[in-house]
Coordinates of C-alpha atoms in Angstrom, one line a residue:
M26 CA -136.5 84.7 -83.4
V27 CA -133.4 83.3 -81.4
D28 CA -134.0 82.6 -78.2
F29 CA -131.2 83.9 -75.8
V30 CA -129.9 82.7 -72.5
T31 CA -128.8 85.3 -71.0
K32 CA -129.0 89.3 -71.7
R33 CA -125.3 89.5 -72.0
E34 CA -125.8 87.1 -75.2
E35 CA -128.7 88.8 -76.4
F36 CA -126.7 92.4 -76.4
I37 CA -123.3 90.9 -77.8
A38 CA -125.6 89.5 -80.8
V39 CA -127.5 93.1 -81.4
Y40 CA -124.4 94.7 -81.0
Q41 CA -122.2 92.9 -83.5
E42 CA -125.7 93.0 -86.0
H43 CA -125.8 97.0 -85.9
I44 CA -122.7 98.5 -84.7
T45 CA -119.6 97.9 -87.7
R46 CA -118.0 101.2 -86.6
R47 CA -114.0 101.1 -86.6
G48 CA -113.0 100.2 -83.1
A49 CA -116.6 98.7 -82.2
D50 CA -115.0 95.6 -81.8
R51 CA -112.7 96.8 -79.0
L52 CA -115.6 98.2 -77.3
L53 CA -116.9 95.3 -76.9
A54 CA -114.1 93.4 -75.9
W55 CA -113.6 95.9 -73.1
L56 CA -117.5 96.0 -72.1
D57 CA -117.1 92.2 -72.0
S58 CA -113.9 91.9 -70.0
D59 CA -113.1 92.0 -66.2
A60 CA -112.4 95.4 -66.6
S61 CA -115.9 96.5 -66.8
D62 CA -118.8 95.5 -65.0
F63 CA -121.4 96.7 -67.9
F64 CA -123.1 93.4 -68.0
T65 CA -123.5 93.1 -63.7
A66 CA -123.6 96.2 -63.2
P67 CA -127.5 97.5 -62.2
S68 CA -128.9 100.6 -64.4
S69 CA -129.7 102.6 -61.4
T70 CA -128.9 102.7 -57.2
R71 CA -132.8 103.5 -56.6
F72 CA -134.9 103.1 -59.1
H73 CA -135.3 101.1 -62.5
G74 CA -132.7 97.9 -62.9
A75 CA -131.5 98.7 -59.6
Y76 CA -130.4 95.2 -59.6
E77 CA -127.7 93.1 -60.8
G78 CA -127.6 92.7 -64.7
G79 CA -130.1 96.0 -64.7
L80 CA -127.5 98.1 -67.1
V81 CA -127.5 95.3 -69.7
E82 CA -131.0 95.0 -69.6
H83 CA -132.0 98.7 -69.7
S84 CA -129.5 99.1 -72.4
L85 CA -131.6 96.7 -74.4
N86 CA -135.1 98.0 -73.4
V87 CA -133.8 101.4 -74.8
Y88 CA -132.8 100.1 -78.1
E89 CA -136.0 98.0 -78.5
C90 CA -137.9 101.4 -77.9
L91 CA -136.0 103.2 -80.4
K92 CA -136.1 100.7 -82.8
D93 CA -140.0 100.8 -82.7
Y94 CA -140.2 104.3 -82.8
L95 CA -138.2 104.3 -86.0
S96 CA -140.3 102.1 -87.2
R97 CA -143.2 103.9 -87.1
P98 CA -144.5 105.5 -90.4
R99 CA -144.9 109.3 -88.6
T100 CA -141.2 109.2 -87.5
K101 CA -140.0 107.7 -91.4
D102 CA -142.0 110.8 -93.0
L103 CA -140.4 113.4 -90.3
Y104 CA -136.8 112.1 -90.8
G105 CA -137.5 111.7 -94.5
M106 CA -138.6 115.8 -94.7
D107 CA -135.6 116.6 -92.2
L108 CA -133.2 115.0 -94.3
S109 CA -134.9 117.4 -97.4
L110 CA -134.6 120.5 -95.7
I111 CA -131.2 120.2 -94.5
H112 CA -130.1 120.1 -98.2
I113 CA -132.2 123.7 -99.3
S114 CA -129.2 126.1 -97.7
E115 CA -126.3 124.2 -99.0
P116 CA -126.3 124.9 -102.8
T117 CA -122.5 123.4 -103.4
R118 CA -124.1 120.0 -101.5
Q119 CA -126.8 119.7 -103.5
E120 CA -124.7 119.9 -107.0
A121 CA -122.9 116.8 -105.6
I122 CA -126.1 115.1 -104.8

């Protein structure tokens, strides 16, 4: 596992590894520019993350929680079942599959 010096570096590494859609590089450039305070803003004014850098830390925490949730066997079973059920009412799509 990589040790990151800052939450900014950790966020950028996670972002670049997992977000590859068109325009993602421009969004990251904006988040890391002087036009944005994403890496220094608090997550809240009174509650969790109400300190400098709280927003990026909160974002990383949400990512880690989601990653953990999606890795659970029960969640995988539910998502697999949901995807199968979606195709039942779409006969033309089933033919394409």
